Amino acid sequence: MPTDPLVVGGVIHDILDPFTKSISLRVTYGNKVVNNGCELKPSQVLNQPRVDIGGDDFRNLYTLVMVDPDAPSPSDPNLREYLHWLMTDIPATTGAGFGHEIVCYESPRPTVGIHRFLFVLFRQPQRQTVYAPGWRQNFNTRDFAEIYNLGSPVAAVYYNCQREGGSRGRATLNQNT
């Protein structure tokens, strides 16, 4: 039985192929550290998070992608993957604040069901010339990595988020449909 939280959470398969984590990735919203599968409220993720990348050579550069594979709803994710943030040229040993923001951070606002929000880190072969996609919906992390020759991810982490207030998860959704 799989114990990798990325497999258990469906991230491996839905968005990513299996990979070996080779660098540390720490994402924090205020004082909340993102651990795989943790629950964060939309009010906790309004502002872009602090992202810290490990490594010991600042000459290594990284690309960070944040996507929602469950947009607009987990039962009908026809906008999968919705791109929430895209940063490139992030030096190792620093945070995403030192990179180039290609697509500005858009805070998660799930309306139906529990959504996964995934951060994926790629090591760049060199300083990148990455272009912003024309739209955020139907972004494809695998295709993006292939187009820009990024290879497999070096780290990934995700959290769960749902609408605040009315819904307590998937079980209550059927009452409204």
PDB file of C-alpha atoms in Angstrom:
ATOM      1  CA  MET A   1       0.000   0.000   0.000  1.00  0.00           C
ATOM      2  CA  PRO A   2       1.471   3.421  -0.950  1.00  0.00           C
ATOM      3  CA  THR A   3       2.641   5.612   1.900  1.00  0.00           C
ATOM      4  CA  ASP A   4       4.074   8.519  -0.098  1.00  0.00           C
ATOM      5  CA  PRO A   5       1.619  11.374   0.606  1.00  0.00           C
ATOM      6  CA  LEU A   6       1.904  12.550  -3.013  1.00  0.00           C
ATOM      7  CA  VAL A   7       0.686   9.119  -4.143  1.00  0.00           C
ATOM      8  CA  VAL A   8      -2.005   8.848  -1.461  1.00  0.00           C
ATOM      9  CA  GLY A   9      -3.269  12.337  -2.343  1.00  0.00           C
ATOM     10  CA  GLY A  10      -3.428  11.490  -6.051  1.00  0.00           C
ATOM     11  CA  VAL A  11      -0.823  14.106  -6.998  1.00  0.00           C
ATOM     12  CA  ILE A  12       1.369  11.380  -8.482  1.00  0.00           C
ATOM     13  CA  HIS A  13      -0.752  10.185 -11.384  1.00  0.00           C
ATOM     14  CA  ASP A  14      -3.156  13.171 -11.698  1.00  0.00           C
ATOM     15  CA  ILE A  15      -0.449  15.822 -12.194  1.00  0.00           C
ATOM     16  CA  LEU A  16       3.023  14.324 -11.866  1.00  0.00           C
ATOM     17  CA  ASP A  17       4.803  11.127 -12.763  1.00  0.00           C
ATOM     18  CA  PRO A  18       6.739   9.414  -9.971  1.00  0.00           C
ATOM     19  CA  PHE A  19       9.972  11.245  -9.126  1.00  0.00           C
ATOM     20  CA  THR A  20      12.673  11.278  -6.471  1.00  0.00           C
ATOM     21  CA  LYS A  21      12.804  14.323  -4.218  1.00  0.00           C
ATOM     22  CA  SER A  22      16.329  15.715  -4.310  1.00  0.00           C
ATOM     23  CA  ILE A  23      16.077  19.133  -2.653  1.00  0.00           C
ATOM     24  CA  SER A  24      14.147  20.674   0.210  1.00  0.00           C
ATOM     25  CA  LEU A  25      11.097  22.835  -0.504  1.00  0.00           C
ATOM     26  CA  ARG A  26       9.449  24.713   2.360  1.00  0.00           C
ATOM     27  CA  VAL A  27       6.250  26.676   1.747  1.00  0.00           C
ATOM     28  CA  THR A  28       4.780  28.828   4.519  1.00  0.00           C
ATOM     29  CA  TYR A  29       1.720  31.066   4.700  1.00  0.00           C
ATOM     30  CA  GLY A  30       2.378  33.341   7.664  1.00  0.00           C
ATOM     31  CA  ASN A  31       3.209  30.881  10.443  1.00  0.00           C
ATOM     32  CA  LYS A  32       1.525  27.887   8.735  1.00  0.00           C
ATOM     33  CA  VAL A  33       3.940  25.432   7.126  1.00  0.00           C
ATOM     34  CA  VAL A  34       2.505  23.480   4.201  1.00  0.00           C
ATOM     35  CA  ASN A  35       2.805  19.741   4.821  1.00  0.00           C
ATOM     36  CA  ASN A  36       1.457  17.264   2.287  1.00  0.00           C
ATOM     37  CA  GLY A  37      -2.281  16.894   2.718  1.00  0.00           C
ATOM     38  CA  CYS A  38      -2.675  19.553   5.411  1.00  0.00           C
ATOM     39  CA  GLU A  39      -5.831  21.670   5.428  1.00  0.00           C
ATOM     40  CA  LEU A  40      -5.603  25.438   4.928  1.00  0.00           C
ATOM     41  CA  LYS A  41      -8.517  27.864   4.720  1.00  0.00           C
ATOM     42  CA  PRO A  42      -8.872  30.365   1.860  1.00  0.00           C
ATOM     43  CA  SER A  43      -8.460  33.179   4.411  1.00  0.00           C
ATOM     44  CA  GLN A  44      -5.022  31.734   5.311  1.00  0.00           C
ATOM     45  CA  VAL A  45      -3.751  31.698   1.713  1.00  0.00           C
ATOM     46  CA  LEU A  46      -4.793  35.150   0.495  1.00  0.00           C
ATOM     47  CA  ASN A  47      -1.220  36.383   0.130  1.00  0.00           C
ATOM     48  CA  GLN A  48       1.539  34.592  -1.722  1.00  0.00           C
ATOM     49  CA  PRO A  49       3.498  32.245   0.517  1.00  0.00           C
ATOM     50  CA  ARG A  50       7.119  32.344   1.478  1.00  0.00           C
ATOM     51  CA  VAL A  51       8.978  29.629  -0.427  1.00  0.00           C
ATOM     52  CA  ASP A  52      12.395  28.465   0.720  1.00  0.00           C
ATOM     53  CA  ILE A  53      14.531  26.221  -1.448  1.00  0.00           C
ATOM     54  CA  GLY A  54      17.413  24.153  -0.156  1.00  0.00           C
ATOM     55  CA  GLY A  55      20.615  23.317  -1.924  1.00  0.00           C
ATOM     56  CA  ASP A  56      24.119  24.597  -1.459  1.00  0.00           C
ATOM     57  CA  ASP A  57      24.923  26.248  -4.789  1.00  0.00           C
ATOM     58  CA  PHE A  58      23.184  29.548  -5.530  1.00  0.00           C
ATOM     59  CA  ARG A  59      24.174  29.142  -9.189  1.00  0.00           C
ATOM     60  CA  ASN A  60      21.526  26.407  -9.503  1.00  0.00           C
ATOM     61  CA  LEU A  61      18.236  27.921 -10.596  1.00  0.00           C
ATOM     62  CA  TYR A  62      14.706  26.599 -10.108  1.00  0.00           C
ATOM     63  CA  THR A  63      11.206  27.007 -11.506  1.00  0.00           C
ATOM     64  CA  LEU A  64       8.189  26.870  -9.193  1.00  0.00           C
ATOM     65  CA  VAL A  65       4.692  26.049 -10.435  1.00  0.00           C
ATOM     66  CA  MET A  66       1.510  26.200  -8.312  1.00  0.00           C
ATOM     67  CA  VAL A  67      -1.594  24.499  -9.707  1.00  0.00           C
ATOM     68  CA  ASP A  68      -5.098  23.409  -8.677  1.00  0.00           C
ATOM     69  CA  PRO A  69      -5.861  20.052 -10.336  1.00  0.00           C
ATOM     70  CA  ASP A  70      -9.439  20.100  -8.985  1.00  0.00           C
ATOM     71  CA  ALA A  71     -10.808  23.236 -10.673  1.00  0.00           C
ATOM     72  CA  PRO A  72     -13.635  24.062 -10.765  1.00  0.00           C
ATOM     73  CA  SER A  73     -14.693  21.041  -8.670  1.00  0.00           C
ATOM     74  CA  PRO A  74     -13.084  17.700  -7.764  1.00  0.00           C
ATOM     75  CA  SER A  75     -15.987  15.805  -9.332  1.00  0.00           C
ATOM     76  CA  ASP A  76     -15.664  17.717 -12.634  1.00  0.00           C
ATOM     77  CA  PRO A  77     -12.114  19.091 -12.919  1.00  0.00           C
ATOM     78  CA  ASN A  78     -12.578  20.379 -16.479  1.00  0.00           C
ATOM     79  CA  LEU A  79     -10.208  23.332 -15.901  1.00  0.00           C
ATOM     80  CA  ARG A  80      -7.459  21.020 -14.586  1.00  0.00           C
ATOM     81  CA  GLU A  81      -4.803  22.225 -13.982  1.00  0.00           C
ATOM     82  CA  TYR A  82      -5.569  25.818 -13.001  1.00  0.00           C
ATOM     83  CA  LEU A  83      -2.314  27.785 -12.783  1.00  0.00           C
ATOM     84  CA  HIS A  84      -2.113  29.899  -9.615  1.00  0.00           C
ATOM     85  CA  TRP A  85       1.539  30.961  -9.724  1.00  0.00           C
ATOM     86  CA  LEU A  86       4.673  30.615 -11.858  1.00  0.00           C
ATOM     87  CA  MET A  87       8.175  31.699 -10.828  1.00  0.00           C
ATOM     88  CA  THR A  88      11.480  31.050 -12.621  1.00  0.00           C
ATOM     89  CA  ASP A  89      15.188  31.695 -12.062  1.00  0.00           C
ATOM     90  CA  ILE A  90      14.966  31.149  -8.299  1.00  0.00           C
ATOM     91  CA  PRO A  91      18.489  30.632  -6.928  1.00  0.00           C
ATOM     92  CA  ALA A  92      19.106  27.670  -4.617  1.00  0.00           C
ATOM     93  CA  THR A  93      19.475  28.518  -0.930  1.00  0.00           C
ATOM     94  CA  THR A  94      16.981  31.389  -1.303  1.00  0.00           C
ATOM     95  CA  GLY A  95      13.264  31.870  -1.570  1.00  0.00           C
ATOM     96  CA  ALA A  96      10.888  32.516  -4.441  1.00  0.00           C
ATOM     97  CA  GLY A  97      11.064  36.247  -3.691  1.00  0.00           C
ATOM     98  CA  PHE A  98      14.398  36.218  -5.529  1.00  0.00           C
ATOM     99  CA  GLY A  99      13.117  34.749  -8.773  1.00  0.00           C
ATOM    100  CA  HIS A 100      11.148  36.139 -11.704  1.00  0.00           C
ATOM    101  CA  GLU A 101       7.380  36.072 -11.371  1.00  0.00           C
ATOM    102  CA  ILE A 102       6.035  34.987 -14.772  1.00  0.00           C
ATOM    103  CA  VAL A 103       2.413  34.526 -13.648  1.00  0.00           C
ATOM    104  CA  CYS A 104       1.395  36.480 -10.552  1.00  0.00           C
ATOM    105  CA  TYR A 105       0.046  34.700  -7.490  1.00  0.00           C
ATOM    106  CA  GLU A 106      -3.714  34.218  -7.496  1.00  0.00           C
ATOM    107  CA  SER A 107      -5.110  33.193  -4.124  1.00  0.00           C
ATOM    108  CA  PRO A 108      -7.152  29.977  -4.017  1.00  0.00           C
ATOM    109  CA  ARG A 109     -10.930  30.445  -3.838  1.00  0.00           C
ATOM    110  CA  PRO A 110     -12.471  26.989  -4.129  1.00  0.00           C
ATOM    111  CA  THR A 111     -16.277  27.062  -4.308  1.00  0.00           C
ATOM    112  CA  VAL A 112     -17.169  23.352  -4.397  1.00  0.00           C
ATOM    113  CA  GLY A 113     -15.455  20.435  -2.674  1.00  0.00           C
ATOM    114  CA  ILE A 114     -11.959  19.956  -1.342  1.00  0.00           C
ATOM    115  CA  HIS A 115      -9.250  21.154  -3.722  1.00  0.00           C
ATOM    116  CA  ARG A 116      -5.567  20.204  -3.760  1.00  0.00           C
ATOM    117  CA  PHE A 117      -3.114  23.037  -4.312  1.00  0.00           C
ATOM    118  CA  LEU A 118       0.250  21.781  -5.486  1.00  0.00           C
ATOM    119  CA  PHE A 119       3.677  23.428  -5.550  1.00  0.00           C
ATOM    120  CA  VAL A 120       6.130  21.749  -7.934  1.00  0.00           C
ATOM    121  CA  LEU A 121       9.811  22.640  -8.085  1.00  0.00           C
ATOM    122  CA  PHE A 122      12.014  21.952 -11.129  1.00  0.00           C
ATOM    123  CA  ARG A 123      15.748  22.473 -11.516  1.00  0.00           C
ATOM    124  CA  GLN A 124      16.458  24.540 -14.601  1.00  0.00           C
ATOM    125  CA  PRO A 125      19.239  23.471 -16.996  1.00  0.00           C
ATOM    126  CA  GLN A 126      20.167  27.162 -17.387  1.00  0.00           C
ATOM    127  CA  ARG A 127      18.658  30.618 -16.946  1.00  0.00           C
ATOM    128  CA  GLN A 128      15.221  30.282 -18.463  1.00  0.00           C
ATOM    129  CA  THR A 129      13.255  32.165 -21.011  1.00  0.00           C
ATOM    130  CA  VAL A 130       9.808  31.015 -19.982  1.00  0.00           C
ATOM    131  CA  TYR A 131       6.698  32.606 -21.409  1.00  0.00           C
ATOM    132  CA  ALA A 132       3.462  33.027 -19.545  1.00  0.00           C
ATOM    133  CA  PRO A 133       0.699  30.844 -20.934  1.00  0.00           C
ATOM    134  CA  GLY A 134      -2.168  32.729 -22.557  1.00  0.00           C
ATOM    135  CA  TRP A 135      -4.572  31.638 -19.802  1.00  0.00           C
ATOM    136  CA  ARG A 136      -4.491  29.961 -16.421  1.00  0.00           C
ATOM    137  CA  GLN A 137      -7.014  27.156 -16.956  1.00  0.00           C
ATOM    138  CA  ASN A 138      -5.976  23.796 -18.421  1.00  0.00           C
ATOM    139  CA  PHE A 139      -2.288  24.344 -17.700  1.00  0.00           C
ATOM    140  CA  ASN A 140      -0.359  21.073 -17.895  1.00  0.00           C
ATOM    141  CA  THR A 141       2.648  20.706 -15.598  1.00  0.00           C
ATOM    142  CA  ARG A 142       4.010  17.680 -17.488  1.00  0.00           C
ATOM    143  CA  ASP A 143       3.818  19.470 -20.857  1.00  0.00           C
ATOM    144  CA  PHE A 144       5.313  22.653 -19.379  1.00  0.00           C
ATOM    145  CA  ALA A 145       8.293  20.696 -18.017  1.00  0.00           C
ATOM    146  CA  GLU A 146       8.809  19.035 -21.392  1.00  0.00           C
ATOM    147  CA  ILE A 147       8.534  22.253 -23.420  1.00  0.00           C
ATOM    148  CA  TYR A 148      11.123  24.026 -21.254  1.00  0.00           C
ATOM    149  CA  ASN A 149      13.391  20.981 -20.826  1.00  0.00           C
ATOM    150  CA  LEU A 150      12.989  20.901 -17.037  1.00  0.00           C
ATOM    151  CA  GLY A 151      12.986  17.138 -16.572  1.00  0.00           C
ATOM    152  CA  SER A 152      11.410  15.548 -13.514  1.00  0.00           C
ATOM    153  CA  PRO A 153      10.456  17.604 -10.470  1.00  0.00           C
ATOM    154  CA  VAL A 154      13.018  17.860  -7.667  1.00  0.00           C
ATOM    155  CA  ALA A 155      10.406  18.557  -4.961  1.00  0.00           C
ATOM    156  CA  ALA A 156       6.664  18.969  -4.519  1.00  0.00           C
ATOM    157  CA  VAL A 157       4.235  19.693  -1.696  1.00  0.00           C
ATOM    158  CA  TYR A 158       0.465  20.163  -1.612  1.00  0.00           C
ATOM    159  CA  TYR A 159      -2.299  21.240   0.707  1.00  0.00           C
ATOM    160  CA  ASN A 160      -6.074  20.838   0.741  1.00  0.00           C
ATOM    161  CA  CYS A 161      -8.423  23.804   0.763  1.00  0.00           C
ATOM    162  CA  GLN A 162     -12.203  24.215   0.658  1.00  0.00           C
ATOM    163  CA  ARG A 163     -14.709  27.044   0.837  1.00  0.00           C
ATOM    164  CA  GLU A 164     -15.043  28.485   4.318  1.00  0.00           C
ATOM    165  CA  GLY A 165     -18.380  28.556   6.085  1.00  0.00           C
ATOM    166  CA  GLY A 166     -21.035  26.465   4.394  1.00  0.00           C
ATOM    167  CA  SER A 167     -19.394  23.207   3.390  1.00  0.00           C
ATOM    168  CA  ARG A 168     -17.796  20.611   5.621  1.00  0.00           C
ATOM    169  CA  GLY A 169     -16.512  18.446   2.807  1.00  0.00           C
ATOM    170  CA  ARG A 170     -17.835  16.273   0.024  1.00  0.00           C
ATOM    171  CA  ALA A 171     -20.689  14.691   1.990  1.00  0.00           C
ATOM    172  CA  THR A 172     -22.595  17.965   2.290  1.00  0.00           C
ATOM    173  CA  LEU A 173     -22.374  18.782  -1.410  1.00  0.00           C
ATOM    174  CA  ASN A 174     -25.073  16.343  -2.473  1.00  0.00           C
ATOM    175  CA  GLN A 175     -27.695  18.214  -0.448  1.00  0.00           C
ATOM    176  CA  ASN A 176     -27.245  21.242  -2.689  1.00  0.00           C
ATOM    177  CA  THR A 177     -27.199  19.520  -6.070  1.00  0.00           C
TER     178      THR A 177
END
